[in-house]
Amino acid sequence: MNLDLLLRTISAPSSEWYDRAAARQHELVKPRGSLGRLETLSIQIAAIQETERPTTSPRAVVVFCADHGICAEGVNAYPADITWMHTFNFLRGGAAVNLLATIADAELTVVDVGVAREFEDAPGLVNRKIRLGTRNFAVEPALTRDEVLQAVAVGVETVETLAEKGVRVIAIGEMGIGNTTPAAAITAVLTGESVAAVTGAGSGLDDAGILKKAGVIARALEQHQPNPSDPLDILEKVGGLEIAAMCGAFLACASKRVVAVADGYISTVAAALAIRLAPAVTEYIVFAHLSGEGGHRVLCDSFGFEPLLDLGLRLGETSGAALALPLLDAACRTLAEMKTFTEMSS
Amino acid sequence: MNLDLLLRTISAPSSEWYDRAAARQHELVKPRGSLGRLETLSIQIAAIQETERPTTSPRAVVVFCADHGICAEGVNAYPADITWMHTFNFLRGGAAVNLLATIADAELTVVDVGVAREFEDAPGLVNRKIRLGTRNFAVEPALTRDEVLQAVAVGVETVETLAEKGVRVIAIGEMGIGNTTPAAAITAVLTGESVAAVTGAGSGLDDAGILKKAGVIARALEQHQPNPSDPLDILEKVGGLEIAAMCGAFLACASKRVVAVADGYISTVAAALAIRLAPAVTEYIVFAHLSGEGGHRVLCDSFGFEPLLDLGLRLGETSGAALALPLLDAACRTLAEMKTFTEMSS
């Protein structure tokens, strides 16, 4: 993968298609605007697909899985080995995302981009492990520049493979115990907000745990001084392998004109990094839900993202993005298939 | 239908089933609470169905259609005959609700409880027309007590018929040009808020139109003095046939232990009336979405209703409730089918 070449393939959908889709939307048999956000969503997807009759099928749900060396600092409520265990559970079909992908009629792809334990026999797993988790960024940078680029490439190639199969919509999310810590670090760097304002309970810290986590993040940012205008530098210093992979996945969706559905906090962090690399990426992303983790709202407000759902979800594993897929169906099918007033009268 | 007998069949789901469902929810392979409102929703439905493994199938979407004499006052942006036209369109399959019901795998039932024009040939229509629209409540009470009870009975019988077929979840909504006017009148009576605070643009009034509409409502309430503690009196004075029918439908859902999904503003008004008749009804209702019509928020805040979606929808025709059905699926299937930590380790 040549990142510079990839970035040069990305441009915004044409205003002509936004206009054509909006024109059809306004002729449908309903008061103008009465389908609210479904209307703007349908027009966005129509513009991406360059059609007045957008579609959401086939679609895929991807979970990028990786571990975090920062867990050695005790910043998370669950042991890190839970990442391995959950990744395995996705393959066996017992997790929330399995059911939500099934309900949404989407195929699930599980990518190991850096889980800290080997899978001996894991049928269905896409093994793209770059290393056994990141380094502990309380001590040293989480990744090398080369590892960041490798992880970005995993995301790009995952999307390219799905796009070649004709997939039109890809829900992008992750599993990685401890990853609200790098997410908070990256959010602080990208938004300029204080670490305290963006650090939350993750999967279940108490108040003392949150304070400790914020302290670890603040010291690491002080030590590594990530460059706010260089997303790759941020990923190198305080990132995660699944975050870099998702960043690549968002870039590739924009490049291939595939609709990307961002999941919750961690996925939105990756989306924000991709948008900093290529601003037009934002027009290819639907933000599925506002996470219960507080840093997410800060990030969304800062970038102007408007998630569709607000249900207090904070599970990750692409569950919120899978849950939102039927809303995309509703948006696209109403635009594509509702009658216009002219058609109804005839 | 004997309303007193019906009301006596309604009681809240048992706390034992709430507790059993919550216990299973807390054992699933995810951090406790990480599925946010899907968790409380799953527990509510489990308690209604008296099981730890709730289901949302089969399900139905019902649209009660009727007209409003108050349209003679010029309180609406569209001509009243649009009700007839849209009702016909539901039967032909070209409306938003047709697509949303299809996406949600739900059967659509269209009930004429008082459209102001006869349907000569309308295959699939359930003809329970009570009269050709309500009377103009700017002049006289909208309905007689007997007509209110007949309309309530239509809703009850519609639900009973579906429940006999085994339907477990029913989305309840309406089509009736002009019905944000009775909805605002009823909201003002039920909440004690000012008419100005609960009157909105409906399907497209400008500011002058909204002021005129509020004036019509305020004068009618002054003239008829509906009794806030008597839902049937409110329906008689300023109600609508589809609102009364939906009120009956919510009552029957509680009686038959079927999950009711309220659509937007008008449907929530009917739900609030049903809850005033039998407070336990509230535990059988899921509120699908917060309408873009301002009176809805006032009503929800007053009664403590918490709609799942907030997408600025203001279409009616049960579209928002149909749109929310996949969220109920997600809630129930995660509770019913996710593995517990014990199951995952074995």
XYZ file of C-alpha atoms in Angstrom:
692
model
C 0.000 0.000 0.000
C 1.239 3.472 -0.902
C -0.575 5.848 1.443
C 0.122 8.981 -0.597
C -1.280 7.359 -3.708
C -4.362 6.220 -1.773
C -4.983 9.696 -0.385
C -4.832 11.135 -3.906
C -7.711 8.839 -5.002
C -10.066 10.385 -2.444
C -12.431 13.185 -3.443
C -15.846 14.310 -2.253
C -18.999 12.991 -3.954
C -20.165 15.410 -6.646
C -22.653 18.124 -5.768
C -24.612 17.161 -8.873
C -25.570 13.837 -7.302
C -26.431 15.449 -3.986
C -28.769 17.751 -5.919
C -30.364 15.020 -8.010
C -31.006 12.846 -4.970
C -32.445 15.799 -3.052
C -34.737 16.616 -5.981
C -36.214 13.110 -5.975
C -36.478 13.091 -2.173
C -38.584 16.248 -2.323
C -41.048 14.759 -4.828
C -41.975 11.750 -2.686
C -45.522 11.386 -1.325
C -44.973 13.002 2.068
C -44.529 16.488 3.431
C -41.034 17.732 2.603
C -38.630 16.998 5.437
C -41.071 14.693 7.244
C -38.626 11.772 7.205
C -36.127 13.947 9.071
C -32.605 12.560 9.206
C -33.545 9.621 6.989
C -33.784 12.148 4.158
C -30.300 13.629 4.594
C -28.917 10.123 5.092
C -30.507 8.884 1.871
C -29.110 11.847 -0.051
C -25.614 11.279 1.356
C -25.644 7.622 0.333
C -27.128 8.438 -3.078
C -24.350 10.955 -3.707
C -21.670 8.427 -2.699
C -23.193 5.855 -5.055
C -23.977 8.378 -7.834
C -27.589 7.311 -8.167
C -31.069 8.513 -7.209
C -31.892 5.002 -6.028
C -29.252 4.101 -3.472
C -28.847 0.636 -2.024
C -27.406 -0.814 1.164
C -26.862 -4.364 -0.037
C -24.705 -6.272 0.130
C -23.183 -4.998 3.340
C -20.535 -6.207 5.761
C -19.635 -5.820 9.411
C -15.932 -5.819 10.254
C -14.340 -6.152 13.686
C -10.628 -5.348 13.947
C -9.141 -6.974 17.058
C -5.940 -6.025 18.875
C -4.404 -5.614 22.320
C -2.792 -2.744 24.167
C 0.472 -2.688 26.085
C -0.892 0.185 28.146
C -3.017 -2.375 30.037
C 0.118 -3.101 32.082
C -0.607 0.223 33.816
C -3.909 -1.071 35.205
C -6.093 1.312 33.193
C -8.857 -1.178 32.430
C -11.475 -3.119 34.348
C -11.025 -6.439 32.513
C -7.879 -8.551 32.008
C -6.333 -8.102 28.542
C -6.818 -11.760 27.675
C -10.511 -10.958 27.294
C -9.663 -9.608 23.803
C -8.521 -13.073 22.739
C -11.544 -14.689 24.382
C -14.038 -12.326 22.735
C -12.380 -12.600 19.329
C -12.801 -16.338 19.616
C -16.418 -15.857 20.666
C -17.129 -13.766 17.528
C -16.018 -16.756 15.464
C -18.262 -19.083 17.452
C -21.268 -16.788 17.090
C -22.118 -16.055 20.708
C -21.503 -12.317 20.869
C -23.777 -9.315 20.478
C -22.291 -8.434 17.108
C -23.077 -11.880 15.710
C -26.760 -11.396 16.442
C -26.808 -7.778 15.305
C -25.053 -8.655 12.039
C -27.529 -11.488 11.500
C -30.491 -9.188 12.121
C -28.969 -6.716 9.661
C -28.318 -9.462 7.104
C -24.633 -8.563 7.010
C -21.642 -10.848 6.745
C -19.204 -10.602 9.652
C -15.435 -10.359 9.097
C -13.158 -10.723 12.118
C -9.606 -9.483 11.609
C -6.767 -10.161 14.056
C -4.487 -7.178 13.578
C -2.661 -7.565 16.865
C -4.259 -9.744 19.545
C -1.661 -10.525 22.234
C -2.102 -14.287 22.070
C -1.892 -16.688 19.124
C -5.024 -18.440 17.839
C -4.150 -22.070 17.265
C -7.288 -23.096 15.454
C -9.708 -20.306 14.643
C -11.692 -21.048 11.485
C -12.960 -17.882 9.837
C -10.449 -15.557 11.455
C -8.572 -13.248 9.098
C -5.040 -13.454 10.489
C -3.252 -10.181 9.813
C -1.496 -10.003 13.158
C 1.280 -7.399 13.072
C 2.530 -7.907 16.601
C 1.257 -9.267 19.912
C -0.365 -6.004 20.968
C 1.089 -2.506 21.095
C 3.979 -1.513 23.341
C 3.120 0.174 26.624
C 2.988 3.836 25.676
C 3.513 4.857 29.296
C 7.088 3.661 28.674
C 7.763 3.957 24.937
C 5.877 4.764 21.720
C 3.081 2.253 21.104
C 4.171 1.438 17.548
C 6.864 2.134 14.993
C 5.972 4.150 11.903
C 6.293 0.969 9.856
C 3.893 -0.910 12.142
C 1.375 1.934 11.852
C 1.535 1.769 8.070
C 1.217 -2.017 8.106
C -1.889 -1.750 10.271
C -3.389 0.961 8.062
C -2.755 -1.345 5.104
C -4.656 -4.161 6.824
C -7.704 -1.900 7.002
C -7.312 -0.758 3.410
C -6.971 -4.298 2.112
C -9.902 -5.551 4.182
C -12.148 -2.938 2.599
C -10.729 -3.465 -0.881
C -11.439 -7.188 -0.644
C -15.038 -6.516 0.394
C -15.473 -3.813 -2.264
C -14.263 -6.225 -4.935
C -17.040 -8.594 -3.838
C -19.534 -5.787 -4.473
C -20.146 -4.754 -0.855
C -21.747 -1.275 -0.731
C -21.859 -0.558 3.000
C -19.266 -1.519 5.623
C -19.752 -1.216 9.374
C -16.354 -0.594 10.955
C -15.526 -1.354 14.588
C -13.197 -3.096 16.971
C -12.449 -5.255 19.970
C -9.486 -4.381 22.138
C -9.438 -4.445 25.923
C -7.959 -1.173 27.158
C -8.549 0.789 23.971
C -10.531 3.624 25.528
C -7.115 4.693 26.861
C -5.466 5.300 23.454
C -8.843 6.659 22.244
C -8.854 9.266 25.016
C -5.206 10.129 24.333
C -5.902 10.611 20.614
C -9.084 12.596 21.322
C -7.154 14.961 23.581
C -4.526 15.482 20.873
C -7.030 15.946 18.028
C -9.453 18.230 19.865
C -7.116 20.108 22.172
C -9.440 19.306 25.082
C -8.012 18.357 28.458
C -7.287 14.704 29.180
C -9.706 14.868 32.113
C -12.544 15.948 29.800
C -12.123 12.981 27.461
C -11.279 10.128 29.841
C -14.100 7.858 30.985
C -14.893 4.599 32.732
C -14.301 2.361 29.694
C -15.741 -1.053 30.458
C -16.161 -0.329 34.161
C -13.556 1.722 36.067
C -14.521 3.491 39.273
C -13.694 7.152 39.903
C -10.241 6.395 41.279
C -9.542 4.215 38.251
C -10.584 6.997 35.863
C -8.241 9.454 37.622
C -5.372 6.995 37.394
C -6.090 6.403 33.686
C -6.166 10.156 33.002
C -2.837 10.537 34.791
C -1.248 7.792 32.678
C -2.526 9.464 29.494
C -1.421 12.960 30.526
C 2.099 11.775 31.360
C 2.376 9.854 28.076
C 1.306 12.868 26.019
C 3.809 15.009 27.901
C 6.535 12.463 27.257
C 5.842 11.670 23.556
C 4.452 15.016 22.326
C 2.432 13.608 19.418
C 2.058 16.086 16.552
C -1.637 17.074 16.330
C -1.400 17.690 12.595
C 0.207 14.314 11.842
C -2.235 11.406 12.336
C 0.489 8.833 11.702
C 2.644 10.353 14.438
C -0.303 10.228 16.852
C -0.892 6.564 16.005
C 2.807 5.825 16.493
C 3.043 7.480 19.884
C -0.293 6.581 21.561
C -2.292 4.588 18.987
C -3.478 1.046 18.576
C -3.218 -1.510 15.814
C -7.010 -1.812 15.447
C -7.302 1.988 15.455
C -4.756 2.279 12.642
C -6.517 -0.507 10.733
C -9.892 1.240 11.082
C -8.270 4.496 9.918
C -7.158 2.628 6.793
C -10.630 1.129 6.387
C -12.279 4.574 6.395
C -9.750 5.859 3.848
C -10.377 2.878 1.584
C -14.163 3.294 1.821
C -13.800 6.858 0.552
C -11.415 5.729 -2.163
C -13.743 2.926 -3.304
C -16.955 4.972 -2.818
C -18.297 2.527 -0.276
C -20.486 3.802 2.569
C -18.607 3.505 5.879
C -20.554 3.176 9.114
C -18.539 4.214 12.147
C -19.391 2.391 15.365
C -18.766 4.144 18.697
C -15.960 6.006 20.395
C -12.901 4.050 19.207
C -14.176 3.778 15.643
C -14.935 7.502 15.578
C -11.380 8.230 16.749
C -10.095 6.272 13.746
C -12.551 8.111 11.481
C -11.312 11.469 12.795
C -7.703 10.464 12.051
C -8.693 9.435 8.515
C -10.497 12.755 8.033
C -7.399 14.630 9.162
C -5.459 12.716 6.482
C -8.105 13.409 3.793
C -10.974 15.746 4.736
C -13.351 14.439 2.039
C -13.507 11.123 3.927
C -16.127 12.664 6.218
C -18.723 12.582 3.417
C -18.395 8.797 3.140
C -19.060 8.097 6.813
C -22.336 7.569 8.679
C -21.855 7.844 12.439
C -23.991 5.124 13.968
C -24.368 5.989 17.627
C -23.255 8.226 20.439
C -21.374 6.105 22.926
C -21.996 6.176 26.642
C -18.239 6.885 27.008
C -17.973 10.651 27.525
C -14.967 11.334 25.298
C -17.075 10.385 22.309
C -19.371 13.375 22.673
C -16.377 15.703 22.939
C -14.928 14.260 19.743
C -18.255 14.398 17.860
C -18.895 17.981 18.933
C -15.403 19.018 17.918
C -15.651 17.475 14.436
C -19.363 18.123 13.868
C -20.282 14.438 13.693
C -23.966 13.670 14.362
C -24.499 10.043 15.359
C -27.874 8.536 14.439
C -28.582 6.678 17.667
C -28.174 7.657 21.306
C -28.901 4.531 23.311
C -26.090 4.561 25.858
C -24.245 1.708 24.137
C -20.618 1.253 25.140
C -19.828 -2.270 24.018
C -17.738 -1.768 20.906
C -17.294 -4.861 18.690
C -19.065 -2.960 15.864
C -22.363 -3.598 17.641
C -23.744 -0.066 17.349
C -22.879 0.194 13.667
C -24.569 -3.132 12.959
C -27.588 -1.953 14.940
C -27.848 1.165 12.774
C -27.859 -0.670 9.439
C -31.666 -1.016 9.283
C -31.882 2.788 9.524
C -29.708 3.038 6.415
C -31.996 0.518 4.708
C -35.006 2.623 5.612
C -33.338 5.785 4.312
C -32.300 4.247 1.008
C -35.431 2.249 0.338
C -37.750 5.196 0.976
C -35.765 7.306 -1.498
C -35.463 4.518 -4.036
C -38.925 2.982 -3.816
C -41.521 5.424 -2.477
C -43.858 6.860 -5.049
C -43.689 10.515 -6.066
C -46.879 12.608 -6.042
C -46.879 12.370 -9.852
C -46.610 8.578 -9.736
C -49.336 8.284 -7.084
C -51.816 10.347 -9.089
C -51.289 8.384 -12.291
C -66.781 -4.292 24.008
C -67.279 -3.536 27.682
C -64.628 -0.959 28.571
C -64.894 -1.462 32.328
C -64.411 -5.192 31.945
C -61.418 -4.598 29.653
C -59.798 -2.194 32.125
C -60.145 -4.787 34.871
C -58.094 -7.298 32.845
C -55.075 -4.968 32.804
C -52.303 -5.367 35.371
C -48.570 -4.687 35.361
C -46.126 -7.455 34.406
C -44.830 -9.229 37.511
C -41.665 -7.991 39.191
C -40.491 -11.600 39.314
C -40.109 -11.664 35.527
C -38.400 -8.282 35.473
C -35.907 -9.702 37.984
C -35.354 -12.975 36.153
C -34.776 -11.208 32.840
C -32.409 -8.725 34.481
C -30.461 -11.564 36.062
C -29.875 -13.227 32.703
C -29.034 -9.880 31.071
C -26.295 -9.324 33.652
C -24.671 -12.704 32.970
C -24.148 -12.129 29.245
C -20.618 -11.861 27.799
C -20.262 -8.079 27.919
C -19.649 -5.455 30.559
C -22.835 -4.917 32.567
C -24.893 -2.102 31.085
C -22.804 -1.911 27.906
C -25.851 -2.463 25.688
C -27.458 0.610 27.231
C -31.152 1.021 26.482
C -31.275 -2.272 24.612
C -30.868 -3.915 28.021
C -33.802 -2.164 29.693
C -35.879 -2.698 26.577
C -35.137 -6.427 26.538
C -36.066 -6.718 30.213
C -39.350 -4.858 29.657
C -40.341 -7.155 26.794
C -39.236 -10.256 28.709
C -41.416 -9.226 31.654
C -44.428 -8.645 29.375
C -43.939 -12.082 27.819
C -43.017 -13.799 31.102
C -39.836 -15.358 29.746
C -36.068 -14.847 29.907
C -35.923 -15.279 26.133
C -38.290 -12.722 24.658
C -39.265 -12.639 21.009
C -40.496 -9.985 18.624
C -42.020 -12.245 16.003
C -44.523 -12.301 14.522
C -45.196 -8.598 14.578
C -47.655 -6.269 12.920
C -47.868 -2.639 11.891
C -51.296 -1.005 12.121
C -52.367 2.330 10.630
C -55.701 3.734 11.812
C -57.025 6.269 9.292
C -59.594 9.013 9.872
C -60.441 12.600 9.052
C -61.028 15.703 11.114
C -63.854 18.211 10.868
C -61.540 20.826 12.382
C -59.815 21.059 8.970
C -62.681 23.361 7.967
C -60.944 25.984 10.116
C -57.861 25.980 7.858
C -55.521 24.547 10.521
C -53.584 22.283 8.168
C -51.220 22.649 5.237
C -52.726 19.878 3.082
C -56.316 19.369 1.881
C -58.219 16.800 3.942
C -58.741 14.531 0.935
C -55.067 13.623 1.261
C -56.106 11.213 4.039
C -58.185 9.230 1.556
C -55.411 9.385 -1.048
C -52.717 8.215 1.382
C -54.878 5.451 2.803
C -55.326 4.201 -0.734
C -51.578 4.473 -1.294
C -50.896 2.286 1.777
C -52.972 -0.440 0.125
C -51.049 -0.056 -3.137
C -47.694 -0.235 -1.380
C -46.125 3.091 -2.357
C -45.858 4.790 1.032
C -43.009 5.027 3.528
C -44.754 2.670 5.948
C -45.026 -0.055 3.299
C -41.258 -0.086 2.886
C -40.548 0.245 6.588
C -42.938 -2.604 7.426
C -41.296 -4.737 4.735
C -37.814 -3.991 6.090
C -39.067 -4.923 9.549
C -40.737 -8.101 8.249
C -44.078 -6.980 9.660
C -47.547 -7.369 8.193
C -49.369 -4.097 7.571
C -52.995 -3.619 8.594
C -54.804 -0.511 7.356
C -58.015 0.320 9.226
C -60.516 2.926 8.047
C -62.078 4.145 11.268
C -63.420 7.387 9.825
C -61.983 8.603 6.519
C -64.240 11.343 5.103
C -64.736 9.674 1.728
C -65.957 6.192 0.809
C -63.567 3.646 -0.692
C -65.330 1.971 -3.600
C -62.809 -0.758 -4.248
C -59.964 -1.021 -1.776
C -58.710 -4.597 -1.430
C -57.034 -5.191 1.903
C -58.654 -2.281 3.699
C -60.271 -3.086 7.037
C -63.488 -1.100 6.823
C -64.551 -0.049 10.313
C -65.679 3.430 9.347
C -67.733 4.961 12.154
C -68.498 8.221 10.448
C -67.084 10.405 7.643
C -64.595 12.198 9.890
C -65.179 13.953 13.186
C -67.370 17.007 13.587
C -65.639 20.399 13.609
C -64.800 20.884 17.292
C -64.492 24.621 16.768
C -68.304 24.457 16.510
C -69.465 21.381 18.435
C -67.961 18.347 20.187
C -65.974 16.201 17.760
C -67.740 12.965 18.677
C -70.555 11.565 20.772
C -69.697 9.312 23.717
C -71.085 6.381 21.763
C -68.866 7.155 18.760
C -65.817 7.378 21.042
C -66.610 3.958 22.498
C -67.169 2.498 19.038
C -63.796 3.815 17.890
C -62.062 2.493 21.017
C -63.676 -0.866 20.274
C -62.242 -0.828 16.741
C -58.758 -0.531 18.223
C -59.420 -3.231 20.796
C -60.789 -5.639 18.221
C -57.941 -4.944 15.774
C -55.416 -5.920 18.445
C -57.444 -8.906 19.631
C -57.599 -10.251 16.068
C -53.820 -9.912 15.693
C -53.172 -11.382 19.154
C -55.314 -14.403 18.274
C -53.023 -14.954 15.285
C -50.072 -15.058 17.668
C -48.693 -11.567 17.017
C -46.330 -10.527 19.854
C -45.474 -6.932 18.932
C -47.784 -4.328 17.388
C -46.671 -0.956 16.012
C -49.545 1.487 16.448
C -49.966 4.648 14.395
C -52.254 6.677 12.183
C -52.998 8.731 9.113
C -55.300 11.705 9.447
C -54.766 15.089 7.836
C -55.242 17.751 10.480
C -54.696 15.502 13.475
C -51.890 17.487 15.073
C -54.718 19.878 16.004
C -56.685 17.431 18.210
C -53.319 16.076 19.403
C -52.255 19.522 20.604
C -55.657 20.088 22.220
C -55.460 16.781 24.093
C -51.832 17.409 25.101
C -52.775 20.770 26.571
C -55.593 19.157 28.579
C -53.515 16.181 29.783
C -50.384 18.125 30.718
C -51.824 21.449 31.796
C -49.342 23.206 29.521
C -50.403 26.224 27.477
C -51.857 25.667 24.011
C -49.044 27.797 22.564
C -46.429 25.465 24.053
C -47.894 22.345 22.448
C -48.996 23.610 19.018
C -46.636 23.132 16.076
C -46.364 23.289 12.310
C -47.958 19.895 11.635
C -47.229 18.947 8.039
C -46.076 22.444 7.097
C -47.809 25.529 8.535
C -45.963 28.846 8.633
C -45.812 30.963 11.805
C -49.102 32.725 11.075
C -50.746 29.346 10.493
C -49.454 28.009 13.809
C -50.846 31.046 15.655
C -54.228 30.588 13.994
C -54.237 26.886 14.864
C -53.391 27.658 18.505
C -56.221 30.186 18.605
C -58.720 27.635 17.263
C -57.600 25.109 19.893
C -57.660 27.592 22.765
C -61.213 28.733 21.914
C -62.422 25.139 21.583
C -60.990 24.156 24.979
C -62.623 27.232 26.510
C -65.951 26.346 24.894
C -66.038 22.584 25.614
C -64.097 22.392 28.905
C -62.938 18.778 28.565
C -62.448 17.058 31.919
C -58.691 16.357 32.328
C -59.385 13.296 34.468
C -61.819 11.731 31.990
C -60.064 10.526 28.796
C -63.381 9.618 27.169
C -64.680 13.145 27.724
C -61.510 14.576 26.170
C -61.929 12.311 23.132
C -65.573 13.325 22.833
C -64.888 17.058 22.935
C -61.638 17.431 20.953
C -60.601 13.921 19.917
C -60.349 11.943 16.734
C -61.621 8.567 15.617
C -58.107 7.244 14.922
C -56.925 8.600 18.291
C -59.735 6.781 20.091
C -58.989 3.618 18.117
C -55.300 3.781 19.030
C -56.265 4.335 22.666
C -58.252 1.096 22.458
C -55.344 -0.650 20.762
C -52.953 0.269 23.592
C -55.463 -0.938 26.183
C -55.909 -4.234 24.354
C -52.138 -4.758 24.049
C -51.847 -4.477 27.825
C -54.820 -6.773 28.308
C -53.430 -9.398 25.914
C -49.781 -8.937 27.049
C -48.682 -7.900 23.604
C -45.838 -5.376 23.238
C -47.214 -2.085 21.883
C -44.921 0.251 19.959
C -46.153 3.833 19.930
C -45.273 5.829 16.832
C -44.929 9.620 17.096
C -46.939 12.497 18.515
C -50.505 11.413 17.715
C -49.891 7.823 18.761
C -48.297 8.980 22.015
C -51.367 11.133 22.720
C -53.513 8.003 22.408
C -51.077 6.093 24.632
C -51.273 8.813 27.274
C -55.096 8.612 27.241
C -54.913 4.830 27.629
C -52.478 5.210 30.528
C -54.860 7.643 32.227
C -57.576 4.984 31.911
C -55.279 2.221 33.239
C -51.830 3.279 34.512
C -50.283 -0.199 34.092
C -50.618 0.204 30.315
C -47.392 2.218 30.350
C -45.350 -0.922 31.044
C -46.585 -2.506 27.797
C -45.546 0.357 25.550
C -42.252 1.084 23.817
C -42.070 4.680 22.559
C -40.427 4.534 19.156
C -39.306 8.046 18.374
C -39.414 11.670 19.368
C -41.331 13.547 16.718
C -40.127 16.783 15.161
C -43.523 18.236 16.207
C -42.811 20.171 19.406
C -45.884 19.124 21.412
C -44.543 15.598 21.469
C -41.577 16.506 23.647
C -43.858 18.317 26.087
C -46.078 15.250 26.342
C -43.147 12.834 26.723
C -41.522 14.983 29.400
C -44.797 15.280 31.290
C -45.455 11.528 31.312
C -41.813 10.398 31.558
C -41.841 8.631 28.190
C -38.383 8.084 26.671
C -38.577 7.495 22.915
C -35.825 5.311 21.434
C -35.092 7.348 18.315
C -34.699 11.081 17.744
C -34.425 11.561 13.995
C -36.725 14.522 13.415
C -39.425 12.333 11.836
C -42.871 13.907 11.568
C -44.618 11.772 8.998
C -46.984 9.654 11.053
C -48.467 6.611 9.263
C -46.745 4.367 11.863
C -43.466 4.953 10.048
C -41.360 5.679 13.133
C -42.690 2.674 15.027
C -41.965 0.392 12.071
C -38.486 1.904 11.853
C -37.835 1.072 15.514
C -38.769 -2.613 15.253
C -35.209 -3.764 14.420
C -34.077 -2.180 17.697
C -36.576 -4.368 19.537
C -35.242 -7.365 17.636
C -31.715 -6.463 18.689
C -32.769 -6.074 22.308
C -34.636 -9.360 22.464
C -32.201 -11.457 20.479
C -29.190 -10.309 22.490
C -30.972 -11.270 25.710
C -32.307 -14.535 24.314
C -29.306 -15.735 22.321
C -26.038 -14.210 23.547
C -23.840 -16.524 25.538
C -23.299 -16.029 29.246
C -19.741 -15.954 30.640
C -20.367 -19.455 31.991
C -21.502 -20.723 28.583
C -18.566 -19.082 26.796
C -15.986 -20.676 29.103
C -17.401 -24.166 28.715
